[in-house]
Amino acid sequence: MSDSYDLIVIGSGPGGYVCAIRAAQLGMKVACVEKRATLGGTCLNIGCIPSKAMLAASEKFHAAESEFEKMGIKTGGVKLDLKTMMKFKDSVVEANTKGIEFLFKKNKIDWLKGAGKITGKGKVDVDGKTYDTKNIVIATGSDVAGLPGIEIDEKKIVSSTGALELDKVPETMVVIGGGVIGLELGSVWSRLGAKVTVIEFMDQILPGMDGEIRKEANKIFKKQGLEFKLSTKVTSAKSSAKGVDLTLEAASGGNEEKMSADIVLVAVGRKAYTENLGLDSVGVETDERGRVKTDGHFKTNVDGIYAIGDVIAGPMLAHKAEDEGVVLAEMLDGQSGHIDYNLIPGVVYTWPEVANVGKTEEQLKEEGVEYKVGKFPFMANGRARAMNAVDGFVKIIADKRTDRVLGCHIIGPEAGTLIAEVTLGMEFSSSAEDIARTCHAHPTLEEVVKEAALAVDGRPLHV
Ligand SMILES: Cc1cc2nc3c(=O)[nH]c(=O)nc-3n(C[C@H](O)[C@H](O)[C@H](O)COP(=O)(O)OP(=O)(O)OC[C@H]3O[C@@H](n4cnc5c(N)ncnc54)[C@H](O)[C@@H]3O)c2cc1C
């Protein structure tokens, strides 16, 4: 292993490992520092991948338990083997993290094992040994954000990490926070048998998403058995012999309410992680939320030091981090690059899924943009009926004058897959009519997207 590099990336999450691979493809001599025992960061180890494995497994369990019979499938009783389900999840994580190790070897990227600290311009210390480099990329990601006065012990009061490791299904679970992670993991444990209550400070779940989608999501998840306490804050949560005792209050203040649960999941967001990175010693600036400050080209205020992913501003999403990694590596190679942050899709992997790209109606109203809306329900789609998955709709928003698509919001089966065609369309400045006139195979869920595009012009065919 060499002591000097063209590029040292600190952190091997989707931002860091992708940046390292792209830089190596471009001929740079690259090392990536990772202190975790396995590569892949939050995403592969304790985030996207294990949560999706648990969502997939619990979805199948729930379907076998409560949906198969309607389709004429008799099971003779479905039993949960949580230990094996967890083993399945762990095996998915292992396959993915080993996959990054293979990609590092293939691209001749050195994995510097240990905690990285920037000790000067072009100098990174890894557990006592100093390496020289032309450029440094900070890709140290994020960590769980807590709530004041609530101590996460990862046993009874857990973060997403603990919620992916429970050794038995709790009878009752309180999820603090009705955002993406809270709803995904709340759904997992609800499907496996827990009575789940979601407590949300705002007046509706999924803050930041399109208003109609938020309402529909609330209605569908309630039907599935999730209970919601909106406009409510948790003021304390304390472990007791039995479980956890919570005190709640209206968000605007008011009478206290007591509640208890076997497990409490704190899912109120994540914060940038820069602990012991040596930022102060080299003078790298951070913002009021502790995120590394960068310009439009991922440069920090210190020459030769860049940052990408969850540790900088923007949506905390793996694909955002990956795209930043690629663009930055190409910029370091002398190429130009650009990311349209308006076109980063967001997906909630519940059932049904929720997906969005571009602007919401609320944002367009605020910006004073005139728009038209087309909506189409999955209920009116043959394939959705054949799949017994008719909840939800596709909503496309287009500019009133030019018909250019400004946003798309989907709640329904495979929403996360369906959003891709609209994202691609928007990348090419597509109009709603372009989507409506594109031939969509029959019978597919994609036809709902086409019908919503037709509905923008008031001419859907199947309602
Ligand atoms: C439960 C959960 C589910 C999620 N699901 C999704 C999803 O479905 N889709 C999606 O897009 N996003 C999802 N996310 C978010 C996604 O995981 C993050 O946006 C993504 O991982 C950010 O990538 P990153 O490369 O910026 O940092 P990270 O993935 O956080 O990686 C940073 C890495 O840096 C390492 N590190 C930190 N400091 C040092 C140091 N000083 N020296 C060496 N190593 C260091 C850390 O150990 C870590 O491995 C989820 C997150 C969680 C928690």
Short mmCIF file of C-alpha atoms and ligand atoms in Angstrom, two decimals:
data_model
loop_
_atom_site.label_atom_id
_atom_site.label_comp_id
_atom_site.label_asym_id
_atom_site.label_seq_id
_atom_site.Cartn_x
_atom_site.Cartn_y
_atom_site.Cartn_z
CA MET A 1 0.00 0.00 0.00
CA SER A 2 1.34 3.41 -1.03
CA ASP A 3 1.66 6.47 1.23
CA SER A 4 0.64 8.99 -1.40
CA TYR A 5 -2.44 9.30 -3.59
CA ASP A 6 -4.20 11.54 -6.12
CA LEU A 7 -7.37 11.26 -4.05
CA ILE A 8 -8.26 10.12 -0.56
CA VAL A 9 -11.99 9.75 0.12
CA ILE A 10 -13.00 9.65 3.79
CA GLY A 11 -16.09 7.44 4.20
CA SER A 12 -17.24 4.52 2.05
CA GLY A 13 -21.00 5.15 1.87
CA PRO A 14 -22.72 5.57 -1.51
CA GLY A 15 -21.16 9.02 -1.89
CA GLY A 16 -17.62 7.96 -1.00
CA TYR A 17 -17.36 4.54 -2.66
CA VAL A 18 -18.94 5.75 -5.91
CA CYS A 19 -16.64 8.80 -6.00
CA ALA A 20 -13.65 6.49 -5.42
CA ILE A 21 -14.68 4.10 -8.21
CA ARG A 22 -15.33 6.88 -10.74
CA ALA A 23 -12.00 8.58 -9.89
CA ALA A 24 -10.17 5.26 -10.30
CA GLN A 25 -11.91 4.68 -13.66
CA LEU A 26 -10.53 8.07 -14.72
CA GLY A 27 -7.00 6.96 -13.89
CA MET A 28 -6.49 8.50 -10.45
CA LYS A 29 -4.63 6.67 -7.69
CA VAL A 30 -7.32 6.41 -5.02
CA ALA A 31 -7.69 5.35 -1.40
CA CYS A 32 -10.87 5.27 0.67
CA VAL A 33 -10.78 5.48 4.47
CA GLU A 34 -13.49 3.58 6.35
CA LYS A 35 -13.63 2.98 10.09
CA ARG A 36 -16.58 0.57 10.02
CA ALA A 37 -15.68 -3.15 9.74
CA THR A 38 -17.43 -3.34 6.36
CA LEU A 39 -17.69 -0.99 3.37
CA GLY A 40 -20.89 0.68 2.10
CA GLY A 41 -21.67 3.20 4.84
CA THR A 42 -25.06 3.80 6.42
CA CYS A 43 -26.86 2.79 3.24
CA LEU A 44 -25.57 -0.76 2.89
CA ASN A 45 -25.00 -1.59 6.57
CA ILE A 46 -27.81 -0.01 8.59
CA GLY A 47 -29.96 1.97 6.12
CA CYS A 48 -31.41 1.47 2.66
CA ILE A 49 -30.45 -2.17 2.14
CA PRO A 50 -31.34 -3.86 5.48
CA SER A 51 -34.56 -1.82 5.71
CA LYS A 52 -35.57 -2.90 2.20
CA ALA A 53 -34.79 -6.55 3.03
CA MET A 54 -37.07 -6.32 6.09
CA LEU A 55 -39.75 -4.49 4.08
CA ALA A 56 -39.66 -7.17 1.36
CA ALA A 57 -39.77 -10.06 3.83
CA SER A 58 -42.50 -8.56 6.03
CA GLU A 59 -44.55 -7.67 2.94
CA LYS A 60 -44.48 -11.30 1.81
CA PHE A 61 -45.37 -12.50 5.32
CA HIS A 62 -48.29 -10.10 5.50
CA ALA A 63 -49.51 -11.05 2.02
CA ALA A 64 -49.34 -14.75 2.88
CA GLU A 65 -51.25 -14.10 6.08
CA SER A 66 -53.99 -11.86 4.79
CA GLU A 67 -54.09 -11.64 1.00
CA PHE A 68 -53.37 -15.08 -0.42
CA GLU A 69 -56.76 -16.47 0.53
CA LYS A 70 -58.60 -13.92 -1.61
CA MET A 71 -56.60 -15.18 -4.61
CA GLY A 72 -57.44 -18.79 -3.83
CA ILE A 73 -54.21 -19.77 -2.09
CA LYS A 74 -54.61 -21.76 1.12
CA THR A 75 -51.54 -21.88 3.31
CA GLY A 76 -52.69 -23.89 6.33
CA GLY A 77 -51.40 -21.20 8.68
CA VAL A 78 -48.43 -18.86 8.29
CA LYS A 79 -45.78 -18.71 11.00
CA LEU A 80 -43.14 -16.07 11.55
CA ASP A 81 -39.54 -17.17 12.12
CA LEU A 82 -38.00 -13.80 13.02
CA LYS A 83 -34.52 -15.24 13.57
CA THR A 84 -34.39 -16.54 10.01
CA MET A 85 -35.86 -13.31 8.65
CA MET A 86 -33.06 -11.39 10.39
CA LYS A 87 -30.50 -13.85 8.99
CA PHE A 88 -31.91 -13.22 5.51
CA LYS A 89 -31.55 -9.46 6.07
CA ASP A 90 -27.96 -9.91 7.31
CA SER A 91 -27.07 -12.06 4.30
CA VAL A 92 -28.37 -9.34 1.93
CA VAL A 93 -26.21 -6.76 3.75
CA GLU A 94 -23.16 -9.04 3.61
CA ALA A 95 -23.54 -9.70 -0.13
CA ASN A 96 -23.74 -5.96 -0.78
CA THR A 97 -20.84 -4.87 1.44
CA LYS A 98 -18.61 -7.68 0.07
CA GLY A 99 -19.62 -6.47 -3.39
CA ILE A 100 -18.04 -3.06 -2.67
CA GLU A 101 -14.86 -4.79 -1.46
CA PHE A 102 -14.74 -6.63 -4.79
CA LEU A 103 -15.28 -3.36 -6.72
CA PHE A 104 -12.45 -1.70 -4.76
CA LYS A 105 -10.07 -4.54 -5.67
CA LYS A 106 -11.20 -4.49 -9.30
CA ASN A 107 -10.54 -0.74 -9.53
CA LYS A 108 -7.29 -0.92 -7.51
CA ILE A 109 -8.65 1.32 -4.75
CA ASP A 110 -6.86 0.94 -1.40
CA TRP A 111 -9.15 0.58 1.61
CA LEU A 112 -7.39 2.38 4.48
CA LYS A 113 -9.00 0.72 7.50
CA GLY A 114 -9.57 2.99 10.47
CA ALA A 115 -10.73 6.49 11.36
CA GLY A 116 -9.49 9.24 9.05
CA LYS A 117 -8.48 12.65 10.30
CA ILE A 118 -7.43 15.59 8.15
CA THR A 119 -4.22 16.92 9.67
CA GLY A 120 -3.24 19.49 7.06
CA LYS A 121 -3.54 20.37 3.41
CA GLY A 122 -3.21 17.09 1.51
CA LYS A 123 -2.60 15.10 4.69
CA VAL A 124 -4.85 12.40 6.14
CA ASP A 125 -4.02 10.49 9.30
CA VAL A 126 -5.51 7.00 9.61
CA ASP A 127 -5.08 5.54 13.07
CA GLY A 128 -1.63 7.11 13.54
CA LYS A 129 -0.24 6.74 10.00
CA THR A 130 -0.13 9.79 7.71
CA TYR A 131 -0.93 9.60 3.99
CA ASP A 132 -0.30 12.34 1.39
CA THR A 133 -2.81 13.18 -1.28
CA LYS A 134 -3.50 15.83 -3.91
CA ASN A 135 -7.20 16.01 -3.03
CA ILE A 136 -9.41 15.00 -0.11
CA VAL A 137 -13.14 14.20 -0.32
CA ILE A 138 -15.14 14.27 2.90
CA ALA A 139 -17.96 11.70 2.55
CA THR A 140 -18.50 10.94 6.23
CA GLY A 141 -22.31 10.89 5.97
CA SER A 142 -24.74 11.29 8.79
CA ASP A 143 -25.82 9.89 12.13
CA VAL A 144 -29.14 9.52 13.95
CA ALA A 145 -30.58 12.77 15.32
CA GLY A 146 -31.97 12.41 18.82
CA LEU A 147 -34.56 14.29 20.85
CA PRO A 148 -33.54 16.29 23.91
CA GLY A 149 -34.13 14.33 27.11
CA ILE A 150 -34.74 11.01 25.34
CA GLU A 151 -31.89 8.57 25.61
CA ILE A 152 -31.57 6.04 22.81
CA ASP A 153 -30.37 2.75 24.38
CA GLU A 154 -30.95 0.65 21.20
CA LYS A 155 -32.85 -1.86 23.35
CA LYS A 156 -36.20 -0.36 24.31
CA ILE A 157 -35.70 3.14 22.95
CA VAL A 158 -34.20 2.53 19.55
CA SER A 159 -33.03 4.39 16.46
CA SER A 160 -33.48 2.91 12.98
CA THR A 161 -30.35 0.84 13.68
CA GLY A 162 -31.90 -0.85 16.73
CA ALA A 163 -35.26 -1.18 14.98
CA LEU A 164 -33.57 -3.36 12.36
CA GLU A 165 -32.22 -5.71 15.04
CA LEU A 166 -35.15 -6.43 17.41
CA ASP A 167 -35.11 -10.04 18.57
CA LYS A 168 -38.85 -10.32 19.06
CA VAL A 169 -41.95 -8.63 17.70
CA PRO A 170 -43.08 -6.03 20.26
CA GLU A 171 -46.75 -6.04 21.21
CA THR A 172 -46.79 -2.26 21.04
CA MET A 173 -44.46 0.16 19.33
CA VAL A 174 -44.45 3.96 19.29
CA VAL A 175 -42.71 5.60 16.36
CA ILE A 176 -41.69 9.21 17.01
CA GLY A 177 -41.69 10.89 13.61
CA GLY A 178 -44.00 10.27 10.64
CA GLY A 179 -41.29 10.70 7.99
CA VAL A 180 -39.87 8.15 5.58
CA ILE A 181 -37.81 6.04 8.00
CA GLY A 182 -40.52 6.03 10.70
CA LEU A 183 -43.20 4.88 8.26
CA GLU A 184 -41.02 2.24 6.61
CA LEU A 185 -39.89 0.64 9.87
CA GLY A 186 -43.29 1.18 11.51
CA SER A 187 -44.80 -0.75 8.57
CA VAL A 188 -42.31 -3.60 8.99
CA TRP A 189 -43.20 -4.20 12.64
CA SER A 190 -46.91 -3.59 12.10
CA ARG A 191 -46.95 -6.27 9.37
CA LEU A 192 -45.14 -8.65 11.70
CA GLY A 193 -47.81 -8.14 14.38
CA ALA A 194 -47.00 -5.07 16.51
CA LYS A 195 -49.63 -2.44 17.30
CA VAL A 196 -47.88 0.66 15.96
CA THR A 197 -48.66 4.27 16.86
CA VAL A 198 -46.91 7.03 14.93
CA ILE A 199 -46.54 10.37 16.70
CA GLU A 200 -45.91 13.34 14.41
CA PHE A 201 -45.29 16.95 15.42
CA MET A 202 -46.70 18.35 12.14
CA ASP A 203 -50.40 18.21 11.25
CA GLN A 204 -49.80 15.47 8.67
CA ILE A 205 -47.31 12.64 7.99
CA LEU A 206 -44.56 12.80 5.34
CA PRO A 207 -43.62 16.47 5.83
CA GLY A 208 -42.48 18.22 2.65
CA MET A 209 -44.42 15.96 0.29
CA ASP A 210 -47.42 16.93 -1.83
CA GLY A 211 -50.48 17.65 0.35
CA GLU A 212 -52.88 15.27 -1.41
CA ILE A 213 -50.37 12.44 -1.28
CA ARG A 214 -49.82 13.01 2.45
CA LYS A 215 -53.57 12.78 3.12
CA GLU A 216 -54.00 9.68 0.97
CA ALA A 217 -50.99 8.01 2.64
CA ASN A 218 -52.48 8.69 6.06
CA LYS A 219 -55.82 7.17 4.97
CA ILE A 220 -54.21 4.04 3.48
CA PHE A 221 -51.81 3.41 6.38
CA LYS A 222 -54.67 3.86 8.88
CA LYS A 223 -56.64 1.23 6.97
CA GLN A 224 -53.61 -1.06 7.37
CA GLY A 225 -53.75 -0.66 11.14
CA LEU A 226 -51.20 2.08 11.86
CA GLU A 227 -52.47 4.64 14.35
CA PHE A 228 -51.50 8.31 14.03
CA LYS A 229 -51.29 11.07 16.59
CA LEU A 230 -50.70 14.23 14.56
CA SER A 231 -49.83 17.73 15.82
CA THR A 232 -48.43 15.99 18.88
CA LYS A 233 -45.03 16.12 20.52
CA VAL A 234 -43.32 13.64 22.80
CA THR A 235 -41.91 15.49 25.79
CA SER A 236 -40.36 12.51 27.54
CA ALA A 237 -39.73 8.79 27.10
CA LYS A 238 -38.27 6.74 29.93
CA SER A 239 -37.49 3.03 30.09
CA SER A 240 -39.40 1.15 32.79
CA ALA A 241 -39.42 -2.48 33.93
CA LYS A 242 -42.18 -3.24 31.44
CA GLY A 243 -41.26 -1.09 28.48
CA VAL A 244 -41.19 2.66 27.91
CA ASP A 245 -43.35 5.35 29.50
CA LEU A 246 -44.01 8.37 27.32
CA THR A 247 -45.45 11.80 27.95
CA LEU A 248 -47.15 13.54 25.04
CA GLU A 249 -48.46 17.04 24.55
CA ALA A 250 -50.22 18.91 21.73
CA ALA A 251 -47.62 20.46 19.40
CA SER A 252 -48.94 23.88 20.33
CA GLY A 253 -48.74 23.04 24.05
CA GLY A 254 -51.55 21.84 26.31
CA ASN A 255 -52.65 18.98 28.50
CA GLU A 256 -50.22 16.17 29.05
CA GLU A 257 -51.11 12.65 27.99
CA LYS A 258 -49.39 9.47 29.20
CA MET A 259 -48.75 6.46 27.04
CA SER A 260 -46.61 3.35 27.20
CA ALA A 261 -45.13 0.98 24.67
CA ASP A 262 -42.81 -2.03 24.55
CA ILE A 263 -40.50 -0.32 22.06
CA VAL A 264 -40.07 3.32 21.07
CA LEU A 265 -38.45 4.13 17.74
CA VAL A 266 -36.98 7.63 17.49
CA ALA A 267 -37.12 8.58 13.80
CA VAL A 268 -36.90 12.35 13.77
CA GLY A 269 -34.16 12.69 11.17
CA ARG A 270 -30.41 12.51 10.76
CA LYS A 271 -27.57 14.96 11.24
CA ALA A 272 -24.28 15.48 9.39
CA TYR A 273 -21.39 13.49 10.91
CA THR A 274 -17.97 15.13 11.21
CA GLU A 275 -16.75 13.91 14.61
CA ASN A 276 -12.94 13.81 15.07
CA LEU A 277 -12.41 14.64 11.41
CA GLY A 278 -10.03 17.50 12.21
CA LEU A 279 -12.13 20.14 10.42
CA ASP A 280 -11.28 22.84 12.96
CA SER A 281 -7.55 22.26 12.72
CA VAL A 282 -7.57 22.87 8.94
CA GLY A 283 -10.29 25.53 9.11
CA VAL A 284 -13.02 23.81 7.05
CA GLU A 285 -16.25 25.74 7.67
CA THR A 286 -19.56 24.15 8.65
CA ASP A 287 -23.05 25.69 8.60
CA GLU A 288 -25.54 26.25 11.43
CA ARG A 289 -26.62 22.60 11.19
CA GLY A 290 -23.08 21.22 11.35
CA ARG A 291 -22.98 20.38 7.62
CA VAL A 292 -19.74 20.97 5.70
CA LYS A 293 -20.15 24.17 3.67
CA THR A 294 -19.48 23.73 -0.05
CA ASP A 295 -19.87 25.84 -3.18
CA GLY A 296 -21.73 24.64 -6.29
CA HIS A 297 -18.71 22.46 -7.14
CA PHE A 298 -18.43 20.60 -3.80
CA LYS A 299 -15.39 22.71 -2.82
CA THR A 300 -15.02 23.62 0.83
CA ASN A 301 -13.38 26.90 1.79
CA VAL A 302 -10.01 25.06 1.99
CA ASP A 303 -8.19 24.34 -1.27
CA GLY A 304 -8.05 20.65 -2.21
CA ILE A 305 -10.77 19.62 0.28
CA TYR A 306 -14.22 18.69 -1.08
CA ALA A 307 -17.39 17.23 0.46
CA ILE A 308 -20.39 15.23 -0.83
CA GLY A 309 -23.42 13.26 0.39
CA ASP A 310 -25.29 13.49 3.69
CA VAL A 311 -22.51 15.56 5.26
CA ILE A 312 -23.40 18.56 3.03
CA ALA A 313 -26.71 20.35 2.38
CA GLY A 314 -29.47 18.75 0.29
CA PRO A 315 -31.71 15.69 0.51
CA MET A 316 -30.19 12.89 2.61
CA LEU A 317 -30.54 10.22 -0.05
CA ALA A 318 -28.14 7.57 -1.31
CA HIS A 319 -28.66 8.37 -5.01
CA LYS A 320 -28.03 12.08 -4.37
CA ALA A 321 -24.73 11.14 -2.68
CA GLU A 322 -23.82 8.79 -5.56
CA ASP A 323 -24.51 11.39 -8.25
CA GLU A 324 -22.43 13.93 -6.34
CA GLY A 325 -19.59 11.38 -6.11
CA VAL A 326 -19.57 10.84 -9.88
CA VAL A 327 -19.80 14.54 -10.76
CA LEU A 328 -17.04 15.47 -8.31
CA ALA A 329 -14.66 12.76 -9.60
CA GLU A 330 -15.24 14.01 -13.14
CA MET A 331 -14.62 17.61 -12.07
CA LEU A 332 -11.34 16.57 -10.46
CA ASP A 333 -10.48 15.05 -13.84
CA GLY A 334 -11.01 18.44 -15.47
CA GLN A 335 -14.48 17.71 -16.83
CA SER A 336 -17.57 19.79 -16.11
CA GLY A 337 -20.59 18.46 -14.30
CA HIS A 338 -23.99 19.43 -13.01
CA ILE A 339 -26.74 18.04 -10.80
CA ASP A 340 -30.34 19.26 -11.07
CA TYR A 341 -31.43 19.01 -7.44
CA ASN A 342 -35.07 19.51 -8.49
CA LEU A 343 -34.93 16.17 -10.28
CA ILE A 344 -33.80 13.91 -7.47
CA PRO A 345 -36.66 11.46 -6.91
CA GLY A 346 -37.72 10.52 -3.39
CA VAL A 347 -39.28 7.16 -2.57
CA VAL A 348 -40.97 5.74 0.53
CA TYR A 349 -40.80 1.94 0.31
CA THR A 350 -44.00 1.19 2.19
CA TRP A 351 -46.90 -0.69 0.59
CA PRO A 352 -48.17 1.04 -1.37
CA GLU A 353 -45.00 2.98 -2.19
CA VAL A 354 -44.90 6.76 -2.31
CA ALA A 355 -42.68 8.56 -4.84
CA ASN A 356 -42.13 12.10 -5.96
CA VAL A 357 -40.02 14.23 -8.25
CA GLY A 358 -40.02 17.95 -9.00
CA LYS A 359 -42.31 20.49 -7.39
CA THR A 360 -45.37 19.99 -5.20
CA GLU A 361 -48.56 21.99 -5.73
CA GLU A 362 -47.81 23.83 -2.49
CA GLN A 363 -44.37 24.91 -3.75
CA LEU A 364 -45.75 26.09 -7.10
CA LYS A 365 -48.48 28.12 -5.37
CA GLU A 366 -45.84 29.75 -3.20
CA GLU A 367 -43.70 30.51 -6.26
CA GLY A 368 -46.74 31.96 -8.09
CA VAL A 369 -46.40 29.51 -11.01
CA GLU A 370 -49.61 28.74 -12.91
CA TYR A 371 -50.10 25.01 -13.39
CA LYS A 372 -52.56 22.29 -14.36
CA VAL A 373 -52.98 18.93 -12.65
CA GLY A 374 -53.80 15.50 -14.04
CA LYS A 375 -54.66 12.61 -11.74
CA PHE A 376 -55.51 8.98 -12.36
CA PRO A 377 -56.37 6.26 -9.79
CA PHE A 378 -54.85 2.78 -9.76
CA MET A 379 -58.41 1.51 -9.12
CA ALA A 380 -59.17 2.16 -12.82
CA ASN A 381 -56.13 0.19 -14.08
CA GLY A 382 -56.54 -3.43 -15.18
CA ARG A 383 -53.09 -4.58 -14.05
CA ALA A 384 -53.48 -3.01 -10.60
CA ARG A 385 -56.80 -4.85 -10.22
CA ALA A 386 -55.19 -8.10 -11.37
CA MET A 387 -52.49 -7.58 -8.73
CA ASN A 388 -55.09 -6.80 -6.05
CA ALA A 389 -53.23 -3.50 -5.49
CA VAL A 390 -55.67 -0.71 -6.27
CA ASP A 391 -54.87 1.89 -3.59
CA GLY A 392 -53.52 5.27 -4.65
CA PHE A 393 -53.09 7.46 -7.71
CA VAL A 394 -50.61 9.22 -9.99
CA LYS A 395 -50.63 13.00 -10.05
CA ILE A 396 -48.78 14.97 -12.73
CA ILE A 397 -48.39 18.73 -12.52
CA ALA A 398 -47.57 20.69 -15.68
CA ASP A 399 -47.01 24.33 -16.53
CA LYS A 400 -50.37 25.88 -17.51
CA ARG A 401 -48.98 27.65 -20.56
CA THR A 402 -46.21 25.39 -21.88
CA ASP A 403 -47.44 21.96 -20.63
CA ARG A 404 -43.87 21.24 -19.39
CA VAL A 405 -43.98 18.71 -16.53
CA LEU A 406 -43.11 20.41 -13.24
CA GLY A 407 -43.71 17.58 -10.80
CA CYS A 408 -45.05 14.07 -10.33
CA HIS A 409 -46.40 12.53 -7.15
CA ILE A 410 -47.38 8.91 -6.89
CA ILE A 411 -48.86 6.76 -4.17
CA GLY A 412 -49.48 3.24 -5.34
CA PRO A 413 -47.94 -0.12 -6.28
CA GLU A 414 -44.37 0.19 -7.63
CA ALA A 415 -44.46 4.00 -7.29
CA GLY A 416 -40.66 4.00 -6.85
CA THR A 417 -40.24 2.32 -10.24
CA LEU A 418 -42.94 4.34 -12.01
CA ILE A 419 -41.38 7.67 -11.01
CA ALA A 420 -38.32 6.87 -13.17
CA GLU A 421 -40.04 7.50 -16.50
CA VAL A 422 -41.31 10.90 -15.37
CA THR A 423 -37.87 11.81 -13.96
CA LEU A 424 -36.28 10.92 -17.29
CA GLY A 425 -38.98 12.88 -19.11
CA MET A 426 -38.34 15.90 -16.91
CA GLU A 427 -34.57 15.64 -17.55
CA PHE A 428 -35.45 16.13 -21.23
CA SER A 429 -37.97 18.93 -20.45
CA SER A 430 -40.88 16.71 -21.45
CA SER A 431 -44.41 18.05 -21.73
CA ALA A 432 -47.36 16.12 -20.27
CA GLU A 433 -48.43 15.50 -23.85
CA ASP A 434 -45.05 13.85 -24.64
CA ILE A 435 -45.72 11.32 -21.88
CA ALA A 436 -49.36 10.90 -22.91
CA ARG A 437 -48.41 10.19 -26.54
CA THR A 438 -45.66 7.69 -25.63
CA CYS A 439 -46.86 4.14 -26.20
CA HIS A 440 -47.16 2.34 -22.84
CA ALA A 441 -47.48 -1.46 -22.82
CA HIS A 442 -50.76 -3.03 -21.73
CA PRO A 443 -51.58 -4.17 -19.11
CA THR A 444 -49.03 -2.36 -16.96
CA LEU A 445 -49.04 0.00 -13.99
CA GLU A 446 -47.21 2.49 -16.25
CA GLU A 447 -50.53 3.08 -18.01
CA VAL A 448 -51.60 4.98 -14.88
CA VAL A 449 -48.76 7.45 -15.54
CA LYS A 450 -49.89 7.82 -19.16
CA GLU A 451 -53.51 8.35 -18.08
CA ALA A 452 -52.47 10.99 -15.51
CA ALA A 453 -50.57 12.76 -18.31
CA LEU A 454 -53.71 12.61 -20.47
CA ALA A 455 -55.71 13.93 -17.51
CA VAL A 456 -53.51 17.06 -17.46
CA ASP A 457 -55.31 17.92 -20.71
CA GLY A 458 -58.68 16.72 -19.35
CA ARG A 459 -58.81 13.65 -21.57
CA PRO A 460 -58.07 10.43 -19.63
CA LEU A 461 -59.49 7.41 -21.46
CA HIS A 462 -60.38 4.96 -18.71
CA VAL A 463 -62.31 7.00 -16.15
C1 LIG B 1 -32.93 3.22 8.03
C2 LIG B 1 -32.50 4.01 6.85
C3 LIG B 1 -33.06 3.76 5.61
C4 LIG B 1 -32.66 4.50 4.50
N1 LIG B 1 -33.23 4.21 3.31
C5 LIG B 1 -32.88 4.90 2.21
C6 LIG B 1 -33.42 4.58 0.95
O1 LIG B 1 -34.23 3.68 0.81
N2 LIG B 1 -33.02 5.31 -0.12
C7 LIG B 1 -32.12 6.33 -0.02
O2 LIG B 1 -31.80 6.97 -1.02
N3 LIG B 1 -31.57 6.65 1.18
C8 LIG B 1 -31.93 5.97 2.29
N4 LIG B 1 -31.35 6.26 3.49
C9 LIG B 1 -30.36 7.36 3.54
C10 LIG B 1 -29.00 6.89 3.03
O3 LIG B 1 -28.56 5.80 3.80
C11 LIG B 1 -28.00 8.04 3.09
O4 LIG B 1 -28.50 9.15 2.39
C12 LIG B 1 -26.67 7.61 2.47
O5 LIG B 1 -26.13 6.51 3.12
C13 LIG B 1 -25.67 8.78 2.53
O6 LIG B 1 -24.47 8.37 1.96
P1 LIG B 1 -23.07 9.03 2.35
O7 LIG B 1 -22.08 8.38 1.45
O8 LIG B 1 -23.18 10.49 2.33
O9 LIG B 1 -22.78 8.61 3.86
P2 LIG B 1 -22.94 7.29 4.71
O10 LIG B 1 -23.66 6.23 3.99
O11 LIG B 1 -23.47 7.72 6.03
O12 LIG B 1 -21.45 6.77 4.88
C14 LIG B 1 -20.48 7.46 5.59
C15 LIG B 1 -19.40 6.51 6.02
O13 LIG B 1 -18.30 7.26 6.51
C16 LIG B 1 -17.71 6.58 7.59
N5 LIG B 1 -16.95 7.56 8.37
C17 LIG B 1 -17.42 8.65 9.02
N6 LIG B 1 -16.40 9.35 9.57
C18 LIG B 1 -15.27 8.67 9.26
C19 LIG B 1 -13.91 8.87 9.53
N7 LIG B 1 -13.49 9.94 10.21
N8 LIG B 1 -13.02 7.96 9.08
C20 LIG B 1 -13.42 6.87 8.37
N9 LIG B 1 -14.70 6.62 8.08
C21 LIG B 1 -15.61 7.52 8.51
C22 LIG B 1 -18.88 5.99 8.33
O14 LIG B 1 -18.47 4.89 9.12
C23 LIG B 1 -19.79 5.57 7.16
O15 LIG B 1 -19.55 4.24 6.81
C24 LIG B 1 -31.70 5.53 4.62
C25 LIG B 1 -31.11 5.77 5.87
C26 LIG B 1 -31.50 5.03 6.96
C27 LIG B 1 -30.86 5.30 8.28
#
